[in-house]
Amino acid sequence: MYNQLIYFIVVLLLFSVQRQTGKPPAAYWPDAFYIAALFCVFIFYCRRTFERLRKASGKGMPLSALTHAHYRAQTLLSIAAIGFLAVYIYAFNLTAYLRVIPGYDKFMTVSGIAGLIIFLIHLAVIWYWSHTTYQIMFGAKISRTDYIKGQLSFTSVILVPWFLISIATDLLQFIKAPSFMASDLGQVILISLTLTGFVLLGPWLIIRMWGCKPLPDDHVKAELQQFCSDHDFKTGGLLLWSVFGSEMLTAGVVGILPGLRYILITPGLLRTLNTDELKAVVAHEMGHVRKKHMLLFVLLLVLFILFAYDLSDVLTWAALSNRTIFNWSAAPGELSQSVASLLSALPVIVLMVLYFRFIFGFFLRNCERQADLYGMELVGDPRPLISSLEKIAFRSGRIEDLPSWHHFSITQRIQFLVEAFKNRDLIRRHNIKLYGSVLVFIAAISGFLFVNWKANEAGLMKNLHSEVELRVLERAITEDPGNAAFLAEYGGVLYEKGRYSEAESVLRAALMNDPQNASVLNNLAWLYATGPSPFRNPREALDLAIQAADLSPTADILDTLAEAYYINGRYADALATINEAISVGGPQQNHYAEQKKKFQNAVNGKLRSS
């Protein structure tokens, strides 16, 4: 399930950031042909992969090796499916044709569902051809159709939180919500509340999506219910989990609230384990609830979102500020637009994969170990849990040494249970390790967010933005060298970056081309009014600012004129001019208010001295 979560997030990112390239409709059929041909290649590759495994099994391939190869093939083919989707999008402009779907560009829910359906079709191909080896591994009698339906049912639950968040975000377009909700922090709060709500209330929906039913009314159910009652563990029910047919050997718990948490047991596990072993499995699932693992996972997801929001923008702008990368992404043509779109998604995708694989995976593995230890302590003996793990490993295709990024192998779990039973101090040390790691991780993320906030206060993002802006203007000026508006803006950005000599040269050249351009006059006046020595020139600043204000008395130009009056000692004129700028209005009212305060203080000081 955790692998599928990563895959779905990557697919959603790929479809959400792709820009429209404007490819003409006449190119539809060639693109459609190439996409169809690639899809056929994918089908053939899936068929060939699992046919080879089937033949290897017939020639005596050990069941443990077959199981390992089966799961590895599913993982690699799922990643390949994402690669194929990326080619459809960035090489053959798939999203340009999906825009015929009503609401595709306006609603992220529509574009997300379209992308997920295409990805699920590819997954269905994998499941179709993997059915044969699944039957060999588990001795399963489930039909291919039911197997695919079970996979769809199992994975679709992962998409419910995204669907709720997406719907909520789309609905905000139609209601008068506080502007705060449109900010990054507002979006993080919305996602956090939705995830928490789903964890608390979603189990009611999950068990229905999975078609769970109550356990048969027999002595096993009675003993398990009594076991839960004896340990004051209230549930909404003990349920039969038949999502993959009757052969899968696993159990799980969904939910936190007593009336909305359910312990799920597959029919295969119910047949395979004895009552004591089932109690140990139930105790393990109780451990997840008692140790608040689901709330921890929500916290980890929210921290990742905060981390990704902050770091991905920095990485994207840093990449675009590099001249080579910018020239590649800004070159004319469809490929460059696709590269620019991919650059927007790539930092988040890389961050997400690394985060889930190494950080989230670390906490998942250690939470599973903590649940094992809790179950052992609750039962008072590790043997029932150990024997249940051994049976699961044997009957699931000898998977005792099957590696996993989100679980320790069964062999590792058993070994640790044996060691912990002999040395109970290992339990205490493991709990300290897990909770200590959580605190260290929270501190690390908080520290990063604080440092990034301070860096942005110091102008990090502003510098990166201005570097990209310089690249854009340089390209525009190359295409239209005499455009005074481009030169004026370019000179302004150079000034902001402290490149005063270059800014003066650019603005002087622009003024020669267009002596009556108010923007050029204004930017050059601001340079002479506020720049450091030897560029400061009060008299020249005032002459240029007066000319600019005569041509275009906008608020920003009046602000420059007020500053020019101020540095020439004409404080009353500066105060009157900034009041005029404030009356004109504009987005920089806070700046104008600070300027007014400065000028008023100068006027008052002059009056006192006289």
XYZ file of C-alpha atoms in Angstrom:
610
model
C 0.000 0.000 0.000
C 2.802 2.441 0.833
C 4.418 1.913 -2.572
C 1.085 2.640 -4.244
C 0.765 5.847 -2.226
C 4.081 7.099 -3.626
C 3.116 6.102 -7.170
C -0.209 7.930 -6.991
C 1.347 11.118 -5.628
C 3.943 11.126 -8.416
C 1.230 10.644 -11.054
C -0.857 13.475 -9.601
C 2.184 15.764 -9.649
C 2.971 14.896 -13.268
C -0.551 15.777 -14.381
C -0.919 18.870 -12.189
C 2.161 20.784 -13.374
C 2.171 20.103 -17.109
C 1.643 23.292 -19.063
C -0.455 23.609 -22.185
C 1.844 23.703 -25.171
C -0.671 24.821 -27.717
C 0.088 22.000 -30.144
C -2.327 22.222 -33.086
C -5.150 19.661 -33.295
C -3.754 18.433 -36.617
C -1.038 16.637 -34.630
C -3.608 14.513 -32.795
C -3.379 11.286 -34.785
C 0.430 10.954 -34.807
C 0.493 11.496 -31.053
C -2.337 9.036 -30.529
C -0.515 6.459 -32.639
C 2.730 6.830 -30.670
C 0.932 6.646 -27.316
C -0.991 3.546 -28.423
C 2.213 1.944 -29.684
C 3.999 2.610 -26.396
C 1.053 1.201 -24.460
C 1.268 -1.979 -26.544
C 4.987 -2.173 -25.752
C 4.101 -1.902 -22.053
C 1.516 -4.705 -22.363
C 4.019 -6.917 -24.164
C 6.717 -6.252 -21.577
C 4.363 -7.103 -18.685
C 3.257 -10.313 -20.391
C 6.843 -11.332 -21.131
C 7.976 -10.606 -17.550
C 5.372 -12.791 -15.847
C 5.446 -15.490 -18.524
C 9.153 -15.907 -17.810
C 8.384 -16.244 -14.104
C 5.667 -18.820 -14.810
C 8.011 -20.885 -16.957
C 10.793 -20.602 -14.361
C 8.386 -21.888 -11.718
C 7.518 -24.847 -13.939
C 11.215 -25.662 -14.215
C 11.653 -25.869 -10.440
C 12.326 -22.291 -9.383
C 12.126 -22.205 -5.538
C 8.913 -20.677 -4.239
C 10.818 -18.104 -2.171
C 12.714 -16.947 -5.279
C 9.473 -16.796 -7.276
C 7.796 -14.706 -4.571
C 10.724 -12.294 -4.430
C 10.801 -11.998 -8.241
C 6.992 -11.523 -8.395
C 6.946 -8.566 -6.001
C 10.076 -7.071 -7.510
C 8.547 -7.282 -10.999
C 5.357 -5.573 -9.808
C 7.402 -2.753 -8.288
C 9.609 -2.237 -11.332
C 6.690 -2.383 -13.748
C 4.719 0.146 -11.657
C 7.699 2.516 -11.828
C 7.952 1.820 -15.568
C 4.258 2.703 -15.915
C 4.984 6.121 -14.400
C 7.842 6.504 -16.884
C 5.508 5.694 -19.766
C 3.015 8.277 -18.474
C 5.769 10.885 -18.315
C 6.638 10.152 -21.957
C 2.965 10.437 -22.956
C 2.767 13.809 -21.211
C 6.093 15.426 -22.010
C 6.917 13.903 -25.402
C 3.467 13.451 -26.939
C 1.491 16.192 -25.193
C -1.195 13.932 -23.717
C -2.619 16.622 -21.444
C -3.319 18.928 -24.384
C -5.936 16.420 -25.551
C -7.289 15.665 -22.092
C -8.322 19.312 -21.954
C -11.398 18.443 -23.994
C -12.745 17.007 -20.712
C -15.014 19.664 -19.143
C -13.365 21.301 -16.136
C -9.939 19.745 -16.771
C -8.070 23.058 -16.494
C -10.294 24.567 -13.805
C -10.623 21.737 -11.298
C -7.688 19.753 -9.925
C -10.109 16.915 -9.113
C -10.957 16.451 -12.798
C -7.345 16.521 -14.027
C -6.275 14.256 -11.149
C -8.958 11.664 -11.840
C -8.076 11.651 -15.558
C -4.408 11.006 -14.777
C -5.186 8.349 -12.167
C -7.499 6.457 -14.515
C -4.752 6.254 -17.143
C -2.276 5.051 -14.501
C -4.759 2.509 -13.116
C -5.205 1.096 -16.615
C -1.465 0.431 -16.668
C -1.634 -1.123 -13.202
C -4.520 -3.312 -14.362
C -2.248 -4.638 -17.133
C 0.360 -5.550 -14.516
C -2.270 -7.254 -12.335
C -3.713 -9.103 -15.333
C -0.419 -10.776 -16.203
C 0.766 -11.205 -12.589
C -2.345 -13.230 -11.715
C -0.731 -16.472 -12.845
C 2.290 -16.227 -10.557
C 0.040 -15.062 -7.707
C -1.937 -18.287 -8.059
C 1.255 -20.352 -7.979
C 2.569 -18.542 -4.904
C -0.588 -18.873 -2.815
C -2.269 -21.870 -4.436
C -5.068 -19.404 -5.090
C -8.323 -20.202 -6.851
C -9.359 -16.597 -7.293
C -10.319 -15.644 -10.860
C -8.333 -13.084 -12.799
C -11.311 -10.689 -12.788
C -11.775 -10.953 -9.012
C -8.035 -10.553 -8.505
C -8.001 -7.284 -10.475
C -11.139 -6.074 -8.689
C -9.507 -6.852 -5.344
C -6.375 -4.910 -6.264
C -8.468 -1.939 -7.386
C -10.544 -2.065 -4.217
C -7.449 -2.254 -2.020
C -5.566 0.603 -3.706
C -8.572 2.887 -4.197
C -8.768 3.505 -0.446
C -5.440 5.372 -0.669
C -7.072 7.890 -3.006
C -9.927 8.864 -0.686
C -7.921 11.472 1.315
C -6.632 13.016 -1.920
C -10.168 13.114 -3.330
C -11.497 14.885 -0.213
C -8.644 17.415 -0.204
C -9.031 18.019 -3.932
C -12.804 18.503 -3.708
C -12.391 20.908 -0.775
C -9.784 22.927 -2.695
C -11.993 23.113 -5.798
C -15.040 24.155 -3.765
C -13.088 27.051 -2.242
C -13.304 28.664 -5.694
C -17.055 29.055 -5.278
C -17.296 30.216 -1.679
C -16.069 33.374 -0.034
C -13.232 31.910 1.997
C -10.630 33.934 3.914
C -7.669 34.891 1.734
C -5.535 33.009 4.239
C -6.909 29.718 2.832
C -5.245 30.451 -0.515
C -1.817 30.737 1.124
C 0.637 27.860 1.454
C 0.024 27.689 5.207
C -3.734 27.688 4.655
C -3.398 24.774 2.237
C -1.247 22.852 4.717
C -3.862 23.370 7.434
C -6.610 22.201 5.057
C -4.652 19.058 4.170
C -3.836 18.369 7.831
C -7.467 18.691 8.919
C -8.636 16.477 6.052
C -6.076 13.765 6.820
C -6.944 13.836 10.530
C -10.659 13.689 9.753
C -10.123 10.732 7.444
C -8.082 8.856 10.056
C -10.831 9.429 12.627
C -13.955 8.918 10.507
C -12.712 7.186 7.342
C -12.735 3.583 8.664
C -16.529 3.457 8.273
C -16.001 4.025 4.531
C -12.901 1.821 4.202
C -14.530 -1.376 5.478
C -17.382 -0.888 3.013
C -15.055 -0.230 0.094
C -13.229 -3.443 0.973
C -16.444 -5.423 1.438
C -15.552 -6.517 4.967
C -18.015 -8.729 6.846
C -18.211 -9.832 10.504
C -16.221 -12.923 11.486
C -18.270 -16.137 11.624
C -20.055 -16.549 14.968
C -18.004 -19.344 16.454
C -15.722 -20.001 19.404
C -12.754 -18.289 17.693
C -14.653 -15.023 17.358
C -15.909 -15.334 20.926
C -12.388 -15.834 22.281
C -10.980 -12.941 20.288
C -13.782 -10.656 21.469
C -13.167 -11.745 25.040
C -9.432 -11.114 24.584
C -10.174 -7.543 23.455
C -12.619 -7.068 26.324
C -10.131 -8.374 28.903
C -7.644 -5.742 27.773
C -10.224 -2.942 27.582
C -9.892 -2.603 23.821
C -13.187 -1.523 22.273
C -13.743 -1.984 18.547
C -16.445 -1.505 15.982
C -16.047 -5.177 15.176
C -13.769 -8.049 14.179
C -14.135 -8.298 10.437
C -13.346 -10.762 7.647
C -11.093 -9.116 5.053
C -11.520 -10.857 1.692
C -10.186 -8.149 -0.595
C -7.723 -10.539 -2.331
C -9.781 -13.687 -2.066
C -9.401 -16.279 0.651
C -5.688 -17.121 0.344
C -3.953 -13.920 1.497
C -2.477 -14.233 4.987
C -2.556 -10.882 6.733
C -4.359 -8.763 9.291
C -4.739 -5.058 9.947
C -6.406 -2.407 12.025
C -8.151 0.713 10.729
C -9.343 3.572 12.893
C -8.571 5.177 16.223
C -11.933 6.016 17.807
C -13.278 3.057 19.814
C -16.550 2.755 17.892
C -14.890 3.317 14.523
C -11.864 1.055 14.692
C -11.923 -2.398 13.240
C -9.575 -5.355 13.337
C -9.412 -7.037 9.935
C -8.425 -10.678 9.451
C -8.252 -12.455 6.103
C -9.996 -15.840 5.661
C -6.634 -17.471 4.899
C -5.142 -16.248 8.164
C -8.224 -17.358 10.092
C -7.853 -20.889 8.688
C -4.073 -21.054 9.147
C -3.554 -19.847 12.714
C -4.789 -21.359 15.951
C -6.624 -19.299 18.563
C -3.516 -18.359 20.577
C -1.722 -17.227 17.417
C -4.726 -15.159 16.359
C -4.755 -13.512 19.780
C -1.087 -12.606 19.320
C -1.878 -11.085 15.898
C -4.788 -9.121 17.406
C -2.462 -7.952 20.200
C -0.025 -6.698 17.542
C -2.817 -4.684 15.881
C -3.889 -3.362 19.281
C -0.309 -2.162 19.716
C -0.627 0.093 16.660
C -3.631 1.794 18.248
C -2.294 1.981 21.799
C 1.013 3.453 20.596
C -0.832 6.071 18.457
C 0.938 5.038 15.257
C -1.737 6.387 12.900
C -1.528 9.846 14.465
C 2.249 9.648 14.163
C 1.933 8.831 10.453
C -0.387 11.834 9.940
C 2.175 14.031 11.719
C 4.955 12.703 9.485
C 2.893 13.422 6.356
C 2.105 16.961 7.506
C 5.771 17.617 8.300
C 6.691 16.379 4.834
C 4.161 18.747 3.257
C 5.617 21.685 5.206
C 9.140 20.602 4.270
C 8.271 20.131 0.595
C 6.422 23.461 0.361
C 9.487 25.294 1.666
C 12.290 23.422 -0.042
C 10.788 22.646 -3.451
C 10.345 26.332 -4.341
C 13.928 27.072 -3.347
C 15.239 24.156 -5.430
C 13.115 25.072 -8.468
C 14.139 28.736 -8.462
C 17.755 27.821 -7.767
C 17.730 25.510 -10.798
C 16.140 28.155 -13.033
C 18.630 30.778 -11.854
C 21.347 28.670 -13.490
C 21.895 30.106 -16.967
C 22.226 26.721 -18.716
C 19.091 25.242 -17.177
C 17.155 28.442 -17.817
C 18.196 28.576 -21.485
C 17.167 24.938 -21.868
C 13.756 25.451 -20.284
C 13.073 28.829 -21.905
C 14.020 27.842 -25.462
C 11.160 28.138 -27.974
C 9.243 24.961 -28.786
C 7.125 22.346 -27.060
C 10.057 20.431 -25.551
C 11.243 23.465 -23.584
C 7.754 24.002 -22.148
C 7.677 20.370 -21.086
C 11.103 20.764 -19.484
C 9.877 23.810 -17.571
C 6.858 21.847 -16.345
C 9.022 18.906 -15.346
C 11.365 21.221 -13.444
C 8.386 22.319 -11.348
C 7.513 18.744 -10.409
C 10.944 17.135 -10.190
C 12.129 18.631 -6.869
C 8.918 17.531 -5.102
C 9.076 14.057 -6.660
C 12.702 13.543 -5.620
C 12.019 14.881 -2.122
C 8.973 12.654 -1.751
C 10.706 9.454 -2.861
C 13.684 10.081 -0.574
C 11.442 11.075 2.317
C 9.149 8.048 2.105
C 11.881 5.570 1.314
C 14.324 6.541 4.046
C 12.583 8.649 6.702
C 8.967 7.492 6.629
C 10.200 3.938 6.009
C 12.399 4.118 9.117
C 9.415 5.052 11.291
C 7.157 2.448 9.654
C 9.627 -0.360 10.338
C 10.170 0.669 13.919
C 6.452 1.146 14.592
C 5.880 -2.419 13.350
C 8.606 -3.609 15.717
C 7.029 -1.676 18.576
C 3.657 -3.300 17.812
C 5.376 -6.722 17.852
C 6.863 -5.965 21.273
C 3.526 -4.699 22.591
C 1.811 -7.882 21.398
C 4.472 -10.056 23.031
C 4.105 -8.219 26.345
C 0.314 -8.339 26.232
C 0.250 -12.093 25.554
C 3.182 -12.688 27.914
C 4.967 -15.043 25.559
C 6.630 -14.451 22.160
C 5.932 -17.971 20.877
C 2.371 -17.422 19.561
C 3.436 -14.373 17.564
C 6.599 -16.089 16.350
C 4.732 -19.189 15.208
C 2.145 -17.013 13.438
C 4.918 -15.174 11.590
C 6.559 -18.468 10.617
C 3.295 -19.845 9.251
C 2.598 -16.632 7.322
C 6.101 -16.700 5.823
C 5.865 -20.380 4.840
C 2.382 -20.242 3.316
C 2.976 -16.930 1.547
C 5.765 -18.309 -0.589
C 8.650 -18.628 1.899
C 8.937 -14.870 2.340
C 10.770 -14.928 5.679
C 13.741 -13.064 4.158
C 11.816 -10.919 1.676
C 13.217 -7.382 1.950
C 10.921 -4.390 2.387
C 11.554 -0.691 2.963
C 8.538 -0.397 5.274
C 8.820 -3.663 7.265
C 11.664 -5.565 8.799
C 11.834 -9.051 7.272
C 10.006 -11.808 9.144
C 13.336 -13.351 10.107
C 14.478 -10.036 11.603
C 11.182 -9.635 13.464
C 11.412 -13.099 14.962
C 15.042 -12.663 15.996
C 14.279 -9.395 17.753
C 11.300 -10.902 19.595
C 13.505 -13.733 20.883
C 16.215 -11.297 22.016
C 13.704 -8.923 23.626
C 12.050 -11.740 25.552
C 15.429 -12.715 26.982
C 16.467 -9.118 27.634
C 13.452 -6.898 28.426
C 15.666 -3.837 28.455
C 15.611 -4.015 24.642
C 11.926 -3.053 24.761
C 12.672 0.094 26.746
C 15.599 0.951 24.485
C 13.518 0.465 21.354
C 10.787 2.775 22.685
C 13.409 5.400 23.533
C 14.905 5.003 20.050
C 11.518 5.459 18.338
C 10.242 8.384 20.422
C 13.663 9.990 20.477
C 13.838 9.752 16.687
C 10.432 11.421 16.417
C 11.586 14.314 18.613
C 14.869 14.668 16.710
C 13.013 14.637 13.402
C 10.483 17.252 14.542
C 13.363 19.402 15.803
C 15.223 18.976 12.486
C 12.187 19.968 10.389
C 11.429 22.897 12.716
C 15.054 23.986 12.487
C 14.998 23.805 8.706
C 11.749 25.799 8.521
C 13.212 28.435 10.847
C 16.481 28.693 8.886
C 14.590 28.878 5.601
C 12.303 31.581 7.030
C 15.341 33.584 8.166
C 17.018 33.052 4.802
C 13.942 34.357 3.028
C 13.853 37.325 5.385
C 17.456 37.967 4.361
C 16.390 37.876 0.711
C 17.232 34.322 -0.430
C 14.062 33.802 -2.462
C 14.113 37.399 -3.645
C 17.656 36.906 -4.963
C 16.692 33.672 -6.717
C 13.611 35.325 -8.240
C 15.671 38.268 -9.443
C 18.234 35.925 -11.034
C 15.473 34.235 -13.026
C 13.961 37.624 -13.847
C 17.347 38.733 -15.203
C 17.458 35.653 -17.447
C 13.950 36.398 -18.768
C 14.791 40.041 -19.463
C 18.123 39.187 -21.089
C 16.315 36.880 -23.482
C 13.669 39.534 -24.189
C 16.308 42.215 -24.807
C 18.219 39.909 -27.149
C 15.054 39.500 -29.219
C 14.153 43.230 -29.050
C 17.330 45.250 -28.259
C 15.720 48.685 -28.549
C 12.789 48.049 -26.234
C 13.091 50.734 -23.550
C 10.524 49.037 -21.267
C 12.648 45.873 -21.132
C 15.808 47.904 -20.535
C 14.135 49.917 -17.766
C 13.043 46.761 -15.972
C 16.421 45.114 -16.528
C 18.211 48.103 -15.027
C 15.853 48.016 -12.047
C 16.615 44.360 -11.360
C 20.362 44.982 -11.676
C 20.006 47.786 -9.128
C 18.150 45.484 -6.695
C 21.007 42.987 -6.967
C 23.569 45.701 -6.168
C 25.082 45.739 -9.661
C 24.970 49.540 -9.776
C 27.479 50.211 -12.548
C 25.733 47.810 -14.923
C 22.343 49.241 -13.952
C 23.496 52.793 -14.722
C 24.906 51.772 -18.113
C 21.726 49.940 -19.104
C 19.445 52.768 -17.996
C 21.587 55.424 -19.692
C 21.482 53.429 -22.936
C 17.720 53.088 -22.611
C 17.367 56.819 -22.016
C 19.276 57.546 -25.218
C 16.880 55.302 -27.136
C 13.772 56.786 -25.527
C 14.325 60.071 -23.619
C 10.613 60.369 -22.770
C 10.201 56.930 -21.186
C 8.865 57.504 -17.653
C 9.979 54.078 -16.378
C 13.575 54.608 -17.502
C 13.648 58.112 -16.017
C 12.163 56.839 -12.763
C 14.552 53.882 -12.339
C 17.610 55.999 -13.108
C 16.373 58.688 -10.685
C 15.949 56.054 -7.949
C 19.493 54.799 -8.589
C 20.902 58.323 -8.204
C 18.716 59.030 -5.167
C 19.368 55.850 -3.159
C 22.485 54.230 -4.609
C 25.796 54.272 -2.736
C 28.711 56.549 -3.544
C 29.915 57.238 -6.233
C 26.534 56.640 -7.901
C 24.482 58.917 -5.635
C 23.715 62.188 -7.432
C 20.962 64.211 -5.676
C 20.643 66.946 -8.286
C 20.475 64.541 -11.225
C 18.021 62.354 -9.311
C 15.654 65.296 -8.794
C 15.813 66.428 -12.432
C 15.046 62.925 -13.709
C 12.286 62.308 -11.129
C 10.537 65.583 -12.038
C 10.597 64.628 -15.727
C 9.186 61.151 -14.928
C 6.399 62.603 -12.732
C 5.449 65.101 -15.451
C 5.082 62.231 -17.918
C 3.347 59.721 -15.617
C 2.446 60.696 -12.027
C 1.893 57.137 -10.772
C 2.369 56.234 -7.111
C 5.782 54.574 -7.577
C 7.110 57.516 -9.621
C 5.805 60.015 -7.047
C 7.567 57.945 -4.373
C 10.842 58.366 -6.284
C 10.237 62.112 -6.621
C 9.564 62.367 -2.881
C 12.843 60.577 -2.142
C 14.668 62.915 -4.539
C 13.225 65.957 -2.743
C 14.277 64.430 0.572
C 17.948 63.855 -0.336
C 18.074 67.462 -1.645
C 16.874 68.756 1.728
C 13.414 69.790 0.495
C 11.551 67.922 3.241
C 8.204 69.731 2.935
C 8.076 68.978 -0.797
C 8.968 65.344 -0.019
C 6.116 65.112 2.503
C 3.598 66.683 0.141
C 4.662 64.374 -2.709
C 4.457 61.170 -0.663
C 0.963 62.219 0.486
C 0.053 62.523 -3.172
C 1.466 59.027 -3.829
C -0.630 57.644 -0.967
C -3.766 59.285 -2.383
C -3.072 57.744 -5.809
C -2.988 54.299 -4.153
C -1.132 51.152 -5.102
C 0.162 47.935 -3.575
C 3.055 49.504 -1.607
C 1.066 51.468 0.963
C 3.169 50.160 3.852
C 6.322 51.436 2.164
C 4.707 54.811 1.480
C 3.633 55.060 5.128
C 7.220 54.431 6.263
C 8.451 57.069 3.817
C 5.877 59.563 5.114
C 7.042 58.947 8.678
C 10.652 59.544 7.626
C 9.792 62.784 5.821
C 7.582 64.043 8.658
C 10.390 63.471 11.146
C 12.734 65.431 8.875
C 10.243 68.325 8.647
C 9.764 68.343 12.438
C 13.507 68.250 13.011
C 14.055 71.171 10.659
C 11.336 73.180 12.418
C 12.893 72.505 15.828
C 16.364 73.500 14.638
C 15.023 76.750 13.209
